[in-house]
Tab-separated table of N, CA, C and O in Angstrom:
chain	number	residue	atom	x	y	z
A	1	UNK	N	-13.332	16.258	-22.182
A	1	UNK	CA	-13.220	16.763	-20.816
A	1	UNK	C	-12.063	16.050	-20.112
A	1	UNK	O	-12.033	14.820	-20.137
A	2	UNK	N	-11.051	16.792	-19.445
A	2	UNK	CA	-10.089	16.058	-18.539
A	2	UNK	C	-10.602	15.338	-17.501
A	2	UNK	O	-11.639	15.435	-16.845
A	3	UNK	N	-9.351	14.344	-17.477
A	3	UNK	CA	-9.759	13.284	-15.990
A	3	UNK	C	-9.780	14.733	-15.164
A	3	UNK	O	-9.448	15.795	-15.689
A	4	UNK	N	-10.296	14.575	-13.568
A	4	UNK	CA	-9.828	14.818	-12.415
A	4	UNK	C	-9.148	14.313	-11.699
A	4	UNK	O	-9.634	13.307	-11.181
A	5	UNK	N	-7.431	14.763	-11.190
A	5	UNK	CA	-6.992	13.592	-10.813
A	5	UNK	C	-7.094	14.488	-9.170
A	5	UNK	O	-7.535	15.605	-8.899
A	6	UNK	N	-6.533	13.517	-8.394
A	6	UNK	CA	-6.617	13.828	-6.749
A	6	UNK	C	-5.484	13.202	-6.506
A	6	UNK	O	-5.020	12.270	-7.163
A	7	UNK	N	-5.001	13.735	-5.507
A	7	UNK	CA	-3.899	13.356	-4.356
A	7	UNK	C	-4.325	11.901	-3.241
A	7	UNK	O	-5.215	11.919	-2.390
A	8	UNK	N	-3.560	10.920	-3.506
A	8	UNK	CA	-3.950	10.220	-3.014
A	8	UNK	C	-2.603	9.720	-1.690
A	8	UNK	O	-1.520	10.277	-1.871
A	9	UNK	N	-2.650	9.153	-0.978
A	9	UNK	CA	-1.997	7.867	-0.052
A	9	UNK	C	-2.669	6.522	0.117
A	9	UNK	O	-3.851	6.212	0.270
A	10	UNK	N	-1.634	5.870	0.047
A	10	UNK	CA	-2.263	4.578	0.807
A	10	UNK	C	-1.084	3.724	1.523
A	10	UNK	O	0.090	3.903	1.201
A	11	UNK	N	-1.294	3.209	2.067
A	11	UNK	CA	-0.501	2.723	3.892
A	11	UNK	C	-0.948	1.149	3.535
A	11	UNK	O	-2.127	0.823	3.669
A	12	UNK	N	-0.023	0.270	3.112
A	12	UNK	CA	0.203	-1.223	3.470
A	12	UNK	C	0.924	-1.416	4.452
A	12	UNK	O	1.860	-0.727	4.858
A	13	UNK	N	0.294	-2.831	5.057
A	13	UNK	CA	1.060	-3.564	6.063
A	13	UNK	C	1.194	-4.742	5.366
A	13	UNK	O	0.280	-5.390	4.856
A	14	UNK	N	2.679	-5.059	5.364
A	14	UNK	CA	2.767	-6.672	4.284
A	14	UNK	C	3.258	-7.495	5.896
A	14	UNK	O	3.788	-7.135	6.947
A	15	UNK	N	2.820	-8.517	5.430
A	15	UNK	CA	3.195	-9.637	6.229
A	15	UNK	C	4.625	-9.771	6.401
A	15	UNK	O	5.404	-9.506	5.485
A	16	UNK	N	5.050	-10.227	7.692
A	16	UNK	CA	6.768	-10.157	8.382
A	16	UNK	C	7.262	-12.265	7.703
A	16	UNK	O	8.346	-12.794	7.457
A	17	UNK	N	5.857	-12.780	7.657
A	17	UNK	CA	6.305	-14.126	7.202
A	17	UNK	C	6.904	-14.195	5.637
A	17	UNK	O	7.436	-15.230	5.236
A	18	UNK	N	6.788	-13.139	4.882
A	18	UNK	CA	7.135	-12.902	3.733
A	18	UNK	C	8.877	-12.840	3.620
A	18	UNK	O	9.305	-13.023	2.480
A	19	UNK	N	9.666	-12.654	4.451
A	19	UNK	CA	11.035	-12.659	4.535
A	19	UNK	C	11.155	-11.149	3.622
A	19	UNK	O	10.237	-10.549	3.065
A	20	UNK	N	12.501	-10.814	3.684
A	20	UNK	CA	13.307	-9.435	2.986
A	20	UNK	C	12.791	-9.502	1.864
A	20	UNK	O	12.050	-8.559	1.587
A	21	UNK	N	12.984	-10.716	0.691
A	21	UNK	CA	12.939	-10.922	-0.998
A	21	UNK	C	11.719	-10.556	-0.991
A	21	UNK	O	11.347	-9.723	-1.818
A	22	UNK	N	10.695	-11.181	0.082
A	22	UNK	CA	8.911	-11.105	-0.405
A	22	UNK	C	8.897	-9.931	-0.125
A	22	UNK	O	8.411	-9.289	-1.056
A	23	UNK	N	9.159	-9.388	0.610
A	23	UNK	CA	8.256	-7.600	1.109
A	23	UNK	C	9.079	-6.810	0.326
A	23	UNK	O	8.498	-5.727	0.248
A	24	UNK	N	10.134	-6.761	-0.309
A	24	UNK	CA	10.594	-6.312	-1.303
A	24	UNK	C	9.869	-6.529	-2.890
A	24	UNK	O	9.481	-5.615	-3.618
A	25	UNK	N	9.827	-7.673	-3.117
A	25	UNK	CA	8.523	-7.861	-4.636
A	25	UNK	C	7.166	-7.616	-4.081
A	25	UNK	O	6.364	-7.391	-4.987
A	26	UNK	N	6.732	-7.591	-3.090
A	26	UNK	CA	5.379	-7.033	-2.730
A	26	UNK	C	5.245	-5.755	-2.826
A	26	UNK	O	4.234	-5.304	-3.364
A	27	UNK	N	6.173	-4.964	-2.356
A	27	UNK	CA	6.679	-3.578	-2.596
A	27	UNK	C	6.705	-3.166	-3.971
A	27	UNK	O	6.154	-2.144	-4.380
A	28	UNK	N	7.555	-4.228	-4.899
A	28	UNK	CA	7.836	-3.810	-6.009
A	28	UNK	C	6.640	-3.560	-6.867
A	28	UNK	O	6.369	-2.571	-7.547
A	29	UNK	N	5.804	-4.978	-6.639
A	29	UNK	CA	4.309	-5.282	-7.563
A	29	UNK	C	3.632	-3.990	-7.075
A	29	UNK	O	2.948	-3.543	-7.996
A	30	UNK	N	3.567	-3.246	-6.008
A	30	UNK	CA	2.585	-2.155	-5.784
A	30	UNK	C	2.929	-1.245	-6.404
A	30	UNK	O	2.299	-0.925	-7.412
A	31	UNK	N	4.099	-0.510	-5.965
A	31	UNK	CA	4.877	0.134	-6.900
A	31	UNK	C	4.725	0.107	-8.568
A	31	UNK	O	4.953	0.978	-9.407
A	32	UNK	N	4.409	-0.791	-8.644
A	32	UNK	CA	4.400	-0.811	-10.528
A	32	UNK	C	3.009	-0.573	-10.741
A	32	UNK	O	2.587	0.259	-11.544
A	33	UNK	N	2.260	-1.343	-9.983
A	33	UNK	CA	0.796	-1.540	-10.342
A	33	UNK	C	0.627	0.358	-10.159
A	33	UNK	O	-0.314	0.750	-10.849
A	34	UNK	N	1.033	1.013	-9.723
A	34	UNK	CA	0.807	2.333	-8.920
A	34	UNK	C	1.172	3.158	-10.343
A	34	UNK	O	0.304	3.820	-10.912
A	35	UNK	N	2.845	3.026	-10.970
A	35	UNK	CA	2.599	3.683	-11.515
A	35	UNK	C	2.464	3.915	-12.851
A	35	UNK	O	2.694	4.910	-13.538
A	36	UNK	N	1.805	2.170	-13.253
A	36	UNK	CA	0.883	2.136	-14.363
A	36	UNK	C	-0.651	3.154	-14.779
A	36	UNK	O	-1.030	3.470	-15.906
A	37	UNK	N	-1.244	3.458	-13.555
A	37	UNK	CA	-2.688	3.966	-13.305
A	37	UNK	C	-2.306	5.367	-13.027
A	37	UNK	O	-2.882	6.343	-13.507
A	38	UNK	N	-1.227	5.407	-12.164
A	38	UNK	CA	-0.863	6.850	-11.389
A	38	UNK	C	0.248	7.558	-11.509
A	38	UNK	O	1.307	6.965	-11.719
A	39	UNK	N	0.205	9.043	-11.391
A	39	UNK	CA	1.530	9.530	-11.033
A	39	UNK	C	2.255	9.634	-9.666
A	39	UNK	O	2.150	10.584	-8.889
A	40	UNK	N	3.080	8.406	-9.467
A	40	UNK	CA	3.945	8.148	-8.264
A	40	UNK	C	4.690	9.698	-7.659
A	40	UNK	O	5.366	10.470	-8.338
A	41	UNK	N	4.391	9.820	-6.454
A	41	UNK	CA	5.395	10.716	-5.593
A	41	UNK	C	6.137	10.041	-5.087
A	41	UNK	O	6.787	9.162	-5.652
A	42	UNK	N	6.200	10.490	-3.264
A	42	UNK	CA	7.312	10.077	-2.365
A	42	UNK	C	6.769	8.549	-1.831
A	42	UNK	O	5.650	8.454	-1.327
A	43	UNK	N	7.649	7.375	-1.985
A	43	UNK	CA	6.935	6.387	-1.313
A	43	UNK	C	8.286	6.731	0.133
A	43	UNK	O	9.318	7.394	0.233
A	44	UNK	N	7.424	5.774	1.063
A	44	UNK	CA	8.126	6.142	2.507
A	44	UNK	C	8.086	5.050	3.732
A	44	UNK	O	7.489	4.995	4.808
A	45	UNK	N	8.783	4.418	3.211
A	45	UNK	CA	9.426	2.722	3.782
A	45	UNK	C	8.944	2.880	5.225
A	45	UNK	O	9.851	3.613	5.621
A	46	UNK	N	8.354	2.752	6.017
A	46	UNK	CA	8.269	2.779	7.769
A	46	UNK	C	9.253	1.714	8.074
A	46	UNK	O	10.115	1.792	8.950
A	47	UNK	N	9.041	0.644	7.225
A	47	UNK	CA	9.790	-0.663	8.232
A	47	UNK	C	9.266	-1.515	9.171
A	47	UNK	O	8.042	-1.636	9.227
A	48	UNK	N	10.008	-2.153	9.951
A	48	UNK	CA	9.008	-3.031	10.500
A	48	UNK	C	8.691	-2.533	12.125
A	48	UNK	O	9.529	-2.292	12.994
A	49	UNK	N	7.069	-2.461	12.239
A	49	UNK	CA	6.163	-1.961	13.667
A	49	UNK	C	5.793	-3.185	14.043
A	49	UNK	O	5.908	-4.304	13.541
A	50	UNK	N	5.187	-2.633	15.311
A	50	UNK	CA	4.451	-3.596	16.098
A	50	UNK	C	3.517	-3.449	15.912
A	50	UNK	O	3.300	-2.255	15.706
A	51	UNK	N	2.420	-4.228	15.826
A	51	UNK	CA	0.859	-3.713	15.106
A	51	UNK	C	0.599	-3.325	16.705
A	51	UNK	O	1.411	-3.219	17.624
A	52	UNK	N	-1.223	-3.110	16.673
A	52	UNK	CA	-1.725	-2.671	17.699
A	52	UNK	C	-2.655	-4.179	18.472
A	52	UNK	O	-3.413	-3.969	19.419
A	53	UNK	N	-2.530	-5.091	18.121
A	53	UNK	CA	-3.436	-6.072	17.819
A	53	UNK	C	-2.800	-7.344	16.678
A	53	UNK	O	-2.644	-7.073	15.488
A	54	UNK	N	-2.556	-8.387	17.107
A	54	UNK	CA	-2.075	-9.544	16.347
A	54	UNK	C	-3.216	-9.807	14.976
A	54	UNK	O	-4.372	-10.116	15.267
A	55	UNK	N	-2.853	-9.679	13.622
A	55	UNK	CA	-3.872	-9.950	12.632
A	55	UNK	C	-3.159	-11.231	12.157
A	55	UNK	O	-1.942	-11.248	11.974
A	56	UNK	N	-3.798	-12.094	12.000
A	56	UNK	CA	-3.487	-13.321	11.594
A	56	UNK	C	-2.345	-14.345	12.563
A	56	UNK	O	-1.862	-15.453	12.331
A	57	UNK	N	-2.238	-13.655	13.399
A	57	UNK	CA	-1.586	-14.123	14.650
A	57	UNK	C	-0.117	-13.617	14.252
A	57	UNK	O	0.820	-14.157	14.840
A	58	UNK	N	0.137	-12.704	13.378
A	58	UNK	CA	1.317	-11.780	13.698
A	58	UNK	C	1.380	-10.709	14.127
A	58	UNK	O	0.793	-9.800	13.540
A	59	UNK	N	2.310	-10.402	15.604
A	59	UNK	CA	2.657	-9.406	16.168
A	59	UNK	C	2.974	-7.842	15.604
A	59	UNK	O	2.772	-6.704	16.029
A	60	UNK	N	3.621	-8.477	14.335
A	60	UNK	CA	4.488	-7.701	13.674
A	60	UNK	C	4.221	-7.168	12.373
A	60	UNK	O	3.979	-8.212	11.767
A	61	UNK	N	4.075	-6.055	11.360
A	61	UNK	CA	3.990	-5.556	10.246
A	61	UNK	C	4.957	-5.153	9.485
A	61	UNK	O	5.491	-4.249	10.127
A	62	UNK	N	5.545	-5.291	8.425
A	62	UNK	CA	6.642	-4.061	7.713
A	62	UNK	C	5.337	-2.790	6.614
A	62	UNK	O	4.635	-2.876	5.606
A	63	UNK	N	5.636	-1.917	7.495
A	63	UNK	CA	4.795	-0.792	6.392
A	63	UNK	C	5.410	0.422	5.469
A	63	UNK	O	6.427	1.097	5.628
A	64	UNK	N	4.459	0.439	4.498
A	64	UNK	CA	5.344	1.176	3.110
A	64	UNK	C	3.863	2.382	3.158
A	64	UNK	O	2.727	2.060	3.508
A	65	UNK	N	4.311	3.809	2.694
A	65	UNK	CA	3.304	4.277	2.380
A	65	UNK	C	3.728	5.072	1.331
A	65	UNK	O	4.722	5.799	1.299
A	66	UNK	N	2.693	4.829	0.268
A	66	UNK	CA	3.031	5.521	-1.361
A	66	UNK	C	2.322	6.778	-1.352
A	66	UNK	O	1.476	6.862	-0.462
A	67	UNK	N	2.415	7.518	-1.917
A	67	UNK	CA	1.976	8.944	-2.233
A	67	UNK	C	1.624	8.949	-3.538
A	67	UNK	O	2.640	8.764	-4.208
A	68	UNK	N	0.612	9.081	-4.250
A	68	UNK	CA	0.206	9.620	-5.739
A	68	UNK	C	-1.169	10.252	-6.216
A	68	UNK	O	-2.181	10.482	-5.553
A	69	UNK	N	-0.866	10.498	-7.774
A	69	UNK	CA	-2.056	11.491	-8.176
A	69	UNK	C	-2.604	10.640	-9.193
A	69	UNK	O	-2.082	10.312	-10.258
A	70	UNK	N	-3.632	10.353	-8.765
A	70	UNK	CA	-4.261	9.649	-10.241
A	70	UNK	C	-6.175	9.711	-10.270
A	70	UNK	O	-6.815	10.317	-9.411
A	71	UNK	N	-6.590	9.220	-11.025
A	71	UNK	CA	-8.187	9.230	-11.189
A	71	UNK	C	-8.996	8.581	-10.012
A	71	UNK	O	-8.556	7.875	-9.106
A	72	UNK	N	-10.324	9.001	-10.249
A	72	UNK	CA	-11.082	8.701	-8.807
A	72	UNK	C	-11.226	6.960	-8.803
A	72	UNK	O	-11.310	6.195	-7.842
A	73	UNK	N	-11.219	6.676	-10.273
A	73	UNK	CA	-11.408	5.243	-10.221
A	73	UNK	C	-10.277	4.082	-9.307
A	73	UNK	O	-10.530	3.068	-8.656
A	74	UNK	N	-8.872	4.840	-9.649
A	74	UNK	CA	-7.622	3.740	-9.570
A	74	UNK	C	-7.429	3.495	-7.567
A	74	UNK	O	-6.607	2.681	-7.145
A	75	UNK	N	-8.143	4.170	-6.780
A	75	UNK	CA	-8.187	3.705	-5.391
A	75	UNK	C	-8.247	2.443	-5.468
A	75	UNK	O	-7.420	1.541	-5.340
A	76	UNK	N	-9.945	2.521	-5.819
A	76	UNK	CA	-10.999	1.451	-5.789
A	76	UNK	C	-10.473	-0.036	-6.169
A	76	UNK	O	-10.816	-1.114	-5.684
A	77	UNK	N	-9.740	0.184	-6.965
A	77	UNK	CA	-8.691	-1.028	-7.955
A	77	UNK	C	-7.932	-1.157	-6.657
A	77	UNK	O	-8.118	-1.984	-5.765
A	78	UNK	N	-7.012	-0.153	-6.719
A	78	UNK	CA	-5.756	-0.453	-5.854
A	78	UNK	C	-6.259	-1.167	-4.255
A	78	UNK	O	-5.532	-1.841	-3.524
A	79	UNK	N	-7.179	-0.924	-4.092
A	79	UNK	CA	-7.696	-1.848	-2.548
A	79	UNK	C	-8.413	-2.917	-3.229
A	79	UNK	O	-8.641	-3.773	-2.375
A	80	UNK	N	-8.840	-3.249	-4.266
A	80	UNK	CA	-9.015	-4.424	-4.535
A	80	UNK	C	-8.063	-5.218	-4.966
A	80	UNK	O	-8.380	-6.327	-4.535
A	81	UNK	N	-7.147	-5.308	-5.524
A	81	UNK	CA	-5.856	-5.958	-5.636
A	81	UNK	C	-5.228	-6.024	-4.272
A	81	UNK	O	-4.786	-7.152	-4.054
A	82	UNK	N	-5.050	-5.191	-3.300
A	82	UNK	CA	-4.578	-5.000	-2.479
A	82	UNK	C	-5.287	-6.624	-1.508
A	82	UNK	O	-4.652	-7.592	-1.089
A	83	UNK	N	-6.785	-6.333	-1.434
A	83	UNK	CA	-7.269	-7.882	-0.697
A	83	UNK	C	-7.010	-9.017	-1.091
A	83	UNK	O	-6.803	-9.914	-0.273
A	84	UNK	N	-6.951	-9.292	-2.758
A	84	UNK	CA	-6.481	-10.947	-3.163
A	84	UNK	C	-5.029	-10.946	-2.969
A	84	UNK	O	-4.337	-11.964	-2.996
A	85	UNK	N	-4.624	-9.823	-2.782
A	85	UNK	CA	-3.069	-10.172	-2.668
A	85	UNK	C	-2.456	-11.193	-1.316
A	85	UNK	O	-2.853	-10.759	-0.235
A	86	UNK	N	-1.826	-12.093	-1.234
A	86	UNK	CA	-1.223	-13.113	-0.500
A	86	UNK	C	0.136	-12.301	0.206
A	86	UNK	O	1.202	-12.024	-0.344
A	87	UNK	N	-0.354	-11.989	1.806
A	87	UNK	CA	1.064	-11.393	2.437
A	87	UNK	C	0.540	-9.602	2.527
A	87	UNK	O	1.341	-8.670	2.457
A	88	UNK	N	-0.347	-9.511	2.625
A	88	UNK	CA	-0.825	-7.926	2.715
A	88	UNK	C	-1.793	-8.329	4.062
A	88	UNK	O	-2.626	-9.236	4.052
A	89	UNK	N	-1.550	-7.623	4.988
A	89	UNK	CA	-2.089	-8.062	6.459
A	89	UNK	C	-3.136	-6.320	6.173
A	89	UNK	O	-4.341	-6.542	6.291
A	90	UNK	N	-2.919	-5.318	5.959
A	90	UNK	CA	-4.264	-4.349	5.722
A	90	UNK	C	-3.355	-3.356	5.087
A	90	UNK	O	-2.134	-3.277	5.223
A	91	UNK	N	-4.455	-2.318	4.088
A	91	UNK	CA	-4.057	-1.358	3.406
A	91	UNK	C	-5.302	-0.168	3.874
A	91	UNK	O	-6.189	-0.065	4.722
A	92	UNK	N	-4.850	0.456	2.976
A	92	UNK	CA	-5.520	1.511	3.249
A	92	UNK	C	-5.591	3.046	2.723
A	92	UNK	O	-4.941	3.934	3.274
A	93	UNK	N	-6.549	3.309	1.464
A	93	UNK	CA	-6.210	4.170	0.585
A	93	UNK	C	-7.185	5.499	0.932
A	93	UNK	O	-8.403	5.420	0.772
A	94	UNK	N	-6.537	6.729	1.421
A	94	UNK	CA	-7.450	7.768	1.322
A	94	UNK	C	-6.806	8.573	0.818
A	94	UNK	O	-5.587	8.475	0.680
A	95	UNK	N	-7.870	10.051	0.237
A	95	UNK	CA	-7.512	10.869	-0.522
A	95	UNK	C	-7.279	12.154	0.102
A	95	UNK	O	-8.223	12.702	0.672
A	96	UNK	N	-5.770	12.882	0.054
A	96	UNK	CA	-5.419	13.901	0.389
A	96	UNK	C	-6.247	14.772	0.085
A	96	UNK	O	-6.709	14.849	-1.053
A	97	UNK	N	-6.663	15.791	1.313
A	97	UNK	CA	-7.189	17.311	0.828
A	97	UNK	C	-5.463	18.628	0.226
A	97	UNK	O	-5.669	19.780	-0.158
């Protein structure tokens, strides 16, 4: 029987204390981890916002949001890696209708 795969997004906010090099390999590590499990679409750099609310006592976020298709399982992963990760201020994975 085939997987079912689904349309997914998910929306990181990496930490601004990370400098250019870090939010760039933070970027990169997601990116890979993504499209080991998944089939990668459009990812879509936002850049750096003002959050709504200081998390960890930064003002500030750089956000990336990836687009892909993969199994019901690889969310679940991807927000768990997403929390031990060092320099990820919140993510956030839901599934396109």
């Amino acid at each position: 029987m085939p997987t079912v795969k689904a349309n997914y997004e998910a929306v990181f906010v990496f930490s601004m204390t990370l400098g250019e090099d870090g939010i760039a390999a933070i970027k990169e590590k997601f990116q890979s981890l993504i499209e080991q499990h998944a089939a990668i679409g459009q990812i879509d750099e936002w850049g750096k916002r003002r959050l709504a609310y200081p998390i960890n006592d930064e003002p500030e976020g750089f956000y990336v949001l990836f687009n892909f298709e993969g199994g019901p399982a690889f969310p679940a992963e991807l927000e768990r890696v997403s929390k031990i990760t060092e320099g990820v201020l919140r993510s956030l994975v839901i599934r396109k209708e």
